[in-house]
XYZ file of N, CA and C in Angstrom:
522
model
N -21.960 28.702 16.067
C -22.582 27.581 15.392
C -23.189 28.070 14.070
N -23.108 27.258 13.053
C -23.632 27.585 11.723
C -22.993 28.856 11.172
N -21.731 29.053 11.479
C -21.042 30.257 11.031
C -20.045 29.871 9.941
N -20.551 29.713 8.724
C -19.709 29.344 7.596
C -18.882 30.549 7.173
N -17.671 30.330 6.704
C -16.744 31.413 6.422
C -16.671 31.809 4.951
N -16.854 30.854 4.057
C -16.628 31.123 2.636
C -17.922 31.006 1.836
N -18.096 31.914 0.895
C -19.253 31.880 0.006
C -19.099 30.693 -0.941
N -20.133 29.818 -1.043
C -20.025 28.678 -1.956
C -20.119 29.085 -3.424
N -20.495 30.325 -3.703
C -20.621 30.777 -5.082
C -19.339 31.460 -5.560
N -18.893 32.513 -4.849
C -17.714 33.261 -5.303
C -16.437 32.883 -4.557
N -16.566 32.166 -3.431
C -15.397 31.705 -2.685
C -14.782 32.735 -1.753
N -15.335 33.935 -1.697
C -14.779 34.986 -0.830
C -15.065 34.659 0.639
N -14.135 35.009 1.535
C -14.306 34.708 2.965
C -15.151 35.765 3.684
N -16.355 36.023 3.167
C -17.173 37.103 3.728
C -18.631 36.691 3.996
N -18.946 35.415 3.977
C -20.325 34.969 4.155
C -20.819 35.374 5.543
N -22.002 35.955 5.611
C -22.576 36.438 6.871
C -23.825 35.627 7.217
N -23.939 35.299 8.499
C -25.141 34.643 9.011
C -26.099 35.746 9.449
N -27.296 35.752 8.885
C -28.278 36.780 9.189
C -29.381 36.179 10.066
N -29.294 36.426 11.369
C -30.320 36.010 12.335
C -30.670 34.522 12.266
N -29.720 33.671 11.960
C -29.941 32.221 11.864
C -31.011 31.864 10.828
N -31.374 32.789 9.985
C -32.386 32.533 8.958
C -31.767 32.290 7.591
N -30.638 32.944 7.334
C -30.009 32.764 6.026
C -28.555 33.191 6.097
N -27.806 32.780 5.075
C -26.440 33.235 4.887
C -26.442 34.135 3.662
N -25.678 35.220 3.742
C -25.656 36.208 2.676
C -24.213 36.605 2.376
N -23.884 36.652 1.090
C -22.565 37.102 0.672
C -22.694 38.551 0.184
N -22.042 39.491 0.871
C -22.121 40.887 0.438
C -21.334 41.163 -0.844
N -20.470 40.237 -1.238
C -19.667 40.421 -2.450
C -20.451 40.103 -3.726
N -21.124 38.939 -3.746
C -21.787 38.511 -4.986
C -23.308 38.448 -4.880
N -23.844 38.619 -3.662
C -25.287 38.595 -3.482
C -25.867 37.209 -3.255
N -25.025 36.177 -3.201
C -25.513 34.819 -2.935
C -26.245 34.802 -1.599
N -27.383 34.115 -1.563
C -28.041 33.890 -0.279
C -28.566 32.460 -0.217
N -28.518 31.911 0.974
C -28.955 30.546 1.228
C -29.796 30.577 2.489
N -31.030 30.112 2.376
C -31.924 30.119 3.526
C -31.740 28.880 4.385
N -31.822 29.077 5.671
C -31.702 28.022 6.663
C -33.113 27.519 6.982
N -33.696 26.759 6.069
C -35.068 26.279 6.236
C -35.147 25.142 7.247
N -36.307 24.998 7.822
C -36.560 23.967 8.810
C -36.609 22.599 8.124
N -35.976 21.602 8.748
C -36.022 20.225 8.257
C -37.225 19.516 8.891
N -37.742 18.526 8.210
C -38.888 17.767 8.713
C -38.420 16.390 9.182
N -38.912 16.006 10.360
C -38.609 14.691 10.906
C -39.903 14.072 11.426
N -39.882 12.757 11.596
C -41.040 12.040 12.120
C -40.637 11.227 13.340
N -41.604 10.988 14.213
C -41.401 10.144 15.376
C -42.644 9.303 15.609
N -42.451 8.120 16.175
C -43.547 7.184 16.393
C -43.753 6.903 17.874
N -44.980 7.057 18.318
C -45.368 6.656 19.666
C -46.000 5.282 19.524
N -45.331 4.277 20.091
C -45.776 2.883 19.975
C -46.015 2.375 21.394
N -47.244 2.034 21.678
C -47.639 1.614 23.016
C -48.026 0.139 22.974
N -47.506 -0.642 23.921
C -47.862 -2.061 23.945
C -49.142 -2.286 24.750
N -49.568 -3.532 24.844
C -50.828 -3.856 25.528
C -50.774 -3.581 27.032
N -49.569 -3.450 27.583
C -49.409 -3.126 28.997
C -49.322 -1.618 29.232
N -49.446 -0.842 28.152
C -49.410 0.613 28.290
C -48.012 1.201 28.327
N -47.018 0.409 27.945
C -45.636 0.908 27.946
C -45.245 1.400 26.559
N -44.434 2.439 26.545
C -43.986 3.087 25.314
C -42.656 2.476 24.869
N -42.538 2.206 23.572
C -41.294 1.700 23.002
C -40.340 2.862 22.754
N -39.154 2.771 23.333
C -38.106 3.763 23.126
C -36.840 3.069 22.657
N -36.025 3.820 21.931
C -34.738 3.309 21.447
C -33.611 4.013 22.182
N -32.571 3.272 22.496
C -31.341 3.888 23.001
C -30.499 4.237 21.786
N -30.194 5.522 21.641
C -29.490 6.018 20.455
C -28.054 5.491 20.389
N -27.652 5.057 19.197
C -26.321 4.493 18.988
C -25.312 5.525 18.496
N -25.789 6.735 18.179
C -24.854 7.732 17.643
C -25.272 9.137 18.068
N -24.370 10.047 17.844
C -24.645 11.446 18.133
C -25.615 11.998 17.108
N -26.391 12.962 17.468
C -26.373 13.653 18.743
C -27.129 12.880 19.821
N -26.710 13.100 21.051
C -27.363 12.528 22.228
C -27.259 11.001 22.284
N -26.094 10.500 21.899
C -25.826 9.064 21.954
C -26.086 8.542 23.368
N -26.766 7.399 23.449
C -27.063 6.769 24.732
C -28.359 7.239 25.364
N -28.921 8.324 24.875
C -30.202 8.796 25.378
C -31.324 8.039 24.669
N -32.525 8.163 25.212
C -33.675 7.473 24.645
C -34.401 8.363 23.643
N -34.966 7.724 22.627
C -35.715 8.440 21.594
C -36.865 7.576 21.109
N -37.862 8.249 20.575
C -38.921 7.538 19.871
C -38.362 7.077 18.527
N -38.791 5.939 18.004
C -38.359 5.559 16.658
C -38.741 6.654 15.662
N -37.857 6.920 14.728
C -38.153 7.937 13.724
C -36.891 8.495 13.109
N -37.057 9.549 12.327
C -35.914 10.168 11.674
C -36.365 11.214 10.677
N -35.430 11.670 9.866
C -35.698 12.729 8.908
C -36.506 12.229 7.716
N -37.346 13.112 7.207
C -38.106 12.843 5.996
C -37.174 13.052 4.808
N -37.148 12.094 3.892
C -36.318 12.191 2.688
C -36.970 13.102 1.653
N -36.165 13.637 0.723
C -36.749 14.424 -0.371
C -37.797 13.605 -1.126
N -38.878 14.268 -1.513
C -39.973 13.656 -2.283
C -40.688 12.541 -1.538
N -40.665 12.583 -0.212
C -41.314 11.574 0.614
C -42.331 12.283 1.514
N -43.511 11.672 1.694
C -44.477 12.234 2.637
C -44.050 11.879 4.061
N -44.623 12.583 5.024
C -44.333 12.271 6.420
C -44.774 10.848 6.756
N -45.915 10.442 6.217
C -46.404 9.089 6.473
C -45.463 8.038 5.878
N -44.997 8.267 4.663
C -44.040 7.328 4.058
C -42.768 7.247 4.892
N -42.309 8.385 5.382
C -41.107 8.411 6.221
C -41.334 7.643 7.521
N -42.513 7.785 8.110
C -42.814 7.078 9.357
C -42.789 5.563 9.147
N -43.390 5.093 8.058
C -43.351 3.657 7.755
C -41.909 3.203 7.495
N -41.172 3.975 6.688
C -39.789 3.613 6.353
C -38.914 3.584 7.596
N -38.967 4.656 8.395
C -38.124 4.732 9.592
C -38.447 3.610 10.575
N -39.725 3.280 10.724
C -40.103 2.183 11.611
C -39.488 0.874 11.134
N -39.625 0.602 9.851
C -39.084 -0.643 9.284
C -37.562 -0.685 9.430
N -36.899 0.453 9.153
C -35.432 0.495 9.253
C -34.961 0.314 10.693
N -35.555 1.059 11.633
C -35.029 1.092 12.994
C -35.511 -0.047 13.882
N -36.741 -0.534 13.653
C -37.295 -1.578 14.522
C -37.463 -2.918 13.821
N -37.406 -2.913 12.483
C -37.646 -4.134 11.730
C -39.119 -4.453 11.569
N -39.992 -3.538 12.025
C -41.429 -3.787 11.999
C -42.123 -2.676 11.209
N -43.000 -3.092 10.290
C -43.825 -2.125 9.580
C -45.131 -1.962 10.357
N -45.489 -0.741 10.718
C -46.736 -0.542 11.468
C -47.968 -0.985 10.680
N -48.981 -1.397 11.417
C -50.265 -1.726 10.797
C -51.007 -0.449 10.421
N -50.817 0.591 11.252
C -51.512 1.846 11.001
C -50.763 2.995 11.680
N -51.061 4.196 11.212
C -50.523 5.427 11.784
C -51.674 6.380 12.048
N -51.554 7.140 13.129
C -52.528 8.192 13.425
C -51.738 9.425 13.843
N -51.949 10.517 13.126
C -51.231 11.758 13.425
C -51.597 12.255 14.817
N -50.580 12.637 15.593
C -50.792 13.172 16.943
C -50.587 14.685 16.959
N -49.453 15.132 16.421
C -49.146 16.558 16.450
C -47.703 16.808 16.066
N -47.299 18.065 16.200
C -45.928 18.440 15.830
C -45.341 19.371 16.882
N -44.023 19.352 16.966
C -43.291 20.239 17.864
C -41.982 20.637 17.203
N -41.538 21.875 17.447
C -40.227 22.273 16.954
C -39.136 21.612 17.787
N -37.973 21.479 17.180
C -36.849 20.839 17.856
C -35.553 21.454 17.330
N -34.509 21.354 18.115
C -33.175 21.756 17.680
C -32.306 20.516 17.695
N -31.700 20.224 16.568
C -30.896 19.013 16.366
C -29.485 19.473 16.034
N -28.559 19.267 16.951
C -27.175 19.695 16.739
C -26.351 18.486 16.329
N -25.730 18.592 15.152
C -24.927 17.491 14.631
C -23.650 18.066 14.034
N -22.500 17.618 14.566
C -21.182 18.066 14.104
C -21.086 19.593 14.046
N -21.527 20.210 15.144
C -21.463 21.665 15.322
C -22.328 22.455 14.352
N -23.276 21.803 13.726
C -24.258 22.493 12.894
C -25.608 22.348 13.597
N -26.294 23.468 13.754
C -27.598 23.476 14.407
C -28.696 23.429 13.350
N -29.474 22.344 13.385
C -30.593 22.178 12.474
C -31.882 22.423 13.254
N -32.701 23.305 12.773
C -34.026 23.491 13.345
C -34.955 22.539 12.608
N -35.745 21.785 13.361
C -36.636 20.814 12.752
C -38.069 21.053 13.197
N -38.987 20.546 12.421
C -40.384 20.421 12.820
C -40.646 18.924 12.854
N -40.820 18.409 14.047
C -41.004 16.971 14.231
C -42.496 16.642 14.224
N -42.888 15.759 13.305
C -44.273 15.319 13.173
C -44.394 13.934 13.806
N -45.357 13.792 14.699
C -45.475 12.545 15.457
C -46.750 11.796 15.112
N -46.606 10.465 15.083
C -47.712 9.568 14.789
C -47.788 8.499 15.872
N -48.995 8.109 16.213
C -49.191 6.916 17.024
C -49.203 5.746 16.045
N -48.393 4.739 16.309
C -48.287 3.587 15.417
C -48.783 2.340 16.134
N -49.495 1.518 15.402
C -49.933 0.215 15.906
C -49.063 -0.856 15.262
N -48.477 -1.708 16.109
C -47.658 -2.815 15.639
C -48.456 -4.109 15.696
N -48.101 -5.083 14.855
C -48.720 -6.405 14.981
C -48.440 -6.979 16.374
N -49.376 -7.761 16.903
C -49.250 -8.304 18.260
C -47.965 -9.110 18.449
N -47.576 -9.886 17.463
C -46.406 -10.754 17.588
C -45.157 -10.139 16.944
N -45.102 -8.825 16.855
C -43.968 -8.162 16.195
C -42.663 -8.439 16.941
N -41.631 -8.809 16.174
C -40.300 -9.023 16.744
C -39.423 -7.852 16.352
N -38.894 -7.170 17.353
C -38.069 -6.000 17.111
C -36.657 -6.397 16.715
N -36.100 -5.688 15.753
C -34.724 -5.897 15.319
C -34.073 -4.522 15.195
N -33.131 -4.234 16.080
C -32.477 -2.933 16.122
C -31.602 -2.696 14.893
N -31.735 -1.521 14.316
C -30.912 -1.146 13.165
C -29.479 -0.894 13.637
N -28.551 -1.654 13.094
C -27.147 -1.522 13.458
C -26.655 -0.114 13.148
N -25.929 0.460 14.102
C -25.377 1.795 13.926
C -26.327 2.912 14.301
N -27.605 2.597 14.464
C -28.614 3.607 14.819
C -29.211 3.366 16.203
N -29.439 2.083 16.530
C -30.153 1.730 17.754
C -29.306 0.752 18.564
N -28.983 1.136 19.807
C -28.224 0.243 20.688
C -29.118 -0.829 21.299
N -30.323 -0.418 21.685
C -31.246 -1.339 22.351
C -32.638 -0.724 22.362
N -33.616 -1.561 22.679
C -34.982 -1.094 22.867
C -35.300 -1.158 24.353
N -36.087 -0.207 24.803
C -36.571 -0.195 26.178
C -38.042 0.162 26.156
N -38.786 -0.426 27.070
C -40.191 -0.059 27.232
C -40.334 0.642 28.579
N -41.015 1.771 28.550
C -41.181 2.576 29.758
C -42.628 2.994 29.925
N -43.033 3.077 31.172
C -44.349 3.604 31.486
C -44.345 5.106 31.231
N -45.427 5.575 30.653
C -45.616 7.015 30.418
C -47.039 7.366 30.827
N -47.398 6.958 32.047
C -48.771 7.141 32.498
C -48.984 8.426 33.286
N -47.905 9.213 33.447
C -48.031 10.520 34.105
C -46.957 11.452 33.542
N -47.192 12.729 33.694
C -46.195 13.702 33.234
C -44.901 13.565 34.019
N -45.003 13.161 35.270
C -43.802 12.953 36.096
C -42.955 11.809 35.544
N -43.610 10.726 35.132
C -42.868 9.607 34.527
C -42.202 10.046 33.222
N -42.905 10.823 32.427
C -42.336 11.303 31.165
C -41.156 12.224 31.436
N -41.291 13.124 32.412
C -40.195 14.044 32.749
C -38.962 13.308 33.262
N -39.152 12.142 33.871
C -38.029 11.367 34.418
C -37.262 10.591 33.353
N -37.838 10.444 32.177
C -37.167 9.688 31.117
C -35.974 10.467 30.561
N -34.836 9.799 30.344
C -33.674 10.475 29.753
C -33.820 10.584 28.227
N -34.775 11.412 27.798
C -35.075 11.551 26.376
C -34.060 12.447 25.685
N -33.721 12.082 24.473
C -32.734 12.830 23.699
C -33.257 14.185 23.247
N -34.553 14.281 22.973
C -35.091 15.487 22.367
C -36.341 15.972 23.083
N -36.403 17.269 23.299
C -37.529 17.886 23.983
C -38.846 17.709 23.260
N -38.798 17.644 21.936
C -40.042 17.484 21.177
C -40.718 16.154 21.519
N -39.946 15.114 21.774
C -40.520 13.813 22.149
C -41.189 13.909 23.515
N -40.563 14.612 24.436
C -41.148 14.793 25.764
C -42.507 15.508 25.649
N -42.536 16.565 24.853
C -43.767 17.341 24.702
C -44.868 16.524 24.037
N -44.530 15.753 23.018
C -45.578 14.987 22.331
C -46.075 13.853 23.219
N -45.207 13.258 24.018
C -45.668 12.211 24.931
C -46.654 12.777 25.951
N -46.415 13.978 26.429
C -47.354 14.620 27.354
C -48.674 14.918 26.640
N -48.584 15.399 25.425
C -49.776 15.678 24.626
C -50.564 14.395 24.399
N -49.864 13.345 24.017
C -50.476 12.040 23.763
C -51.148 11.511 25.034
N -50.438 11.592 26.152
C -50.982 11.127 27.441
C -52.262 11.882 27.784
N -52.235 13.202 27.650
C -53.411 14.002 28.000
C -54.582 13.748 27.059
N -54.314 13.358 25.819
C -55.399 13.055 24.882
C -56.085 11.736 25.232
N -55.421 10.887 26.013
C -55.971 9.584 26.386
C -56.898 9.683 27.598
N -56.864 10.814 28.290
C -57.662 10.972 29.523
C -59.101 11.286 29.216
């Protein structure tokens, strides 16, 4: 995985992956660092204490459940990304965000392994918010109880970072 063959600078078939941290060309000295990508996720809890989850419409982990969210765009803050991703994926702009924490994650897409740092926010939605799934991204919405670590562990979540933050969030409520 992440084993590119050709140097993008000189074109020689000698590019080396160095400890998943960078690619190095021994011919011309080109190097490219494999920096961590930033993503955001939203924990949205309704008045009944249920968490809003999305059924993923595409790979990776198509059909699994995820918190609303996505990658932070260039020149965008994490908070701006959280508002944007919420509006895109759910059709609802949150009333407020509160930072919960972060967890590392591995996101594999088309045989490329991306290491991410996922930043999570608790989001408050308007009481009468109507959800509208983003076509091509979200198959459906589901609400699930997350009142114990056992319930969280039983959820078919797409990403481990979401599982960890839900446990963190749950324990902060006690």
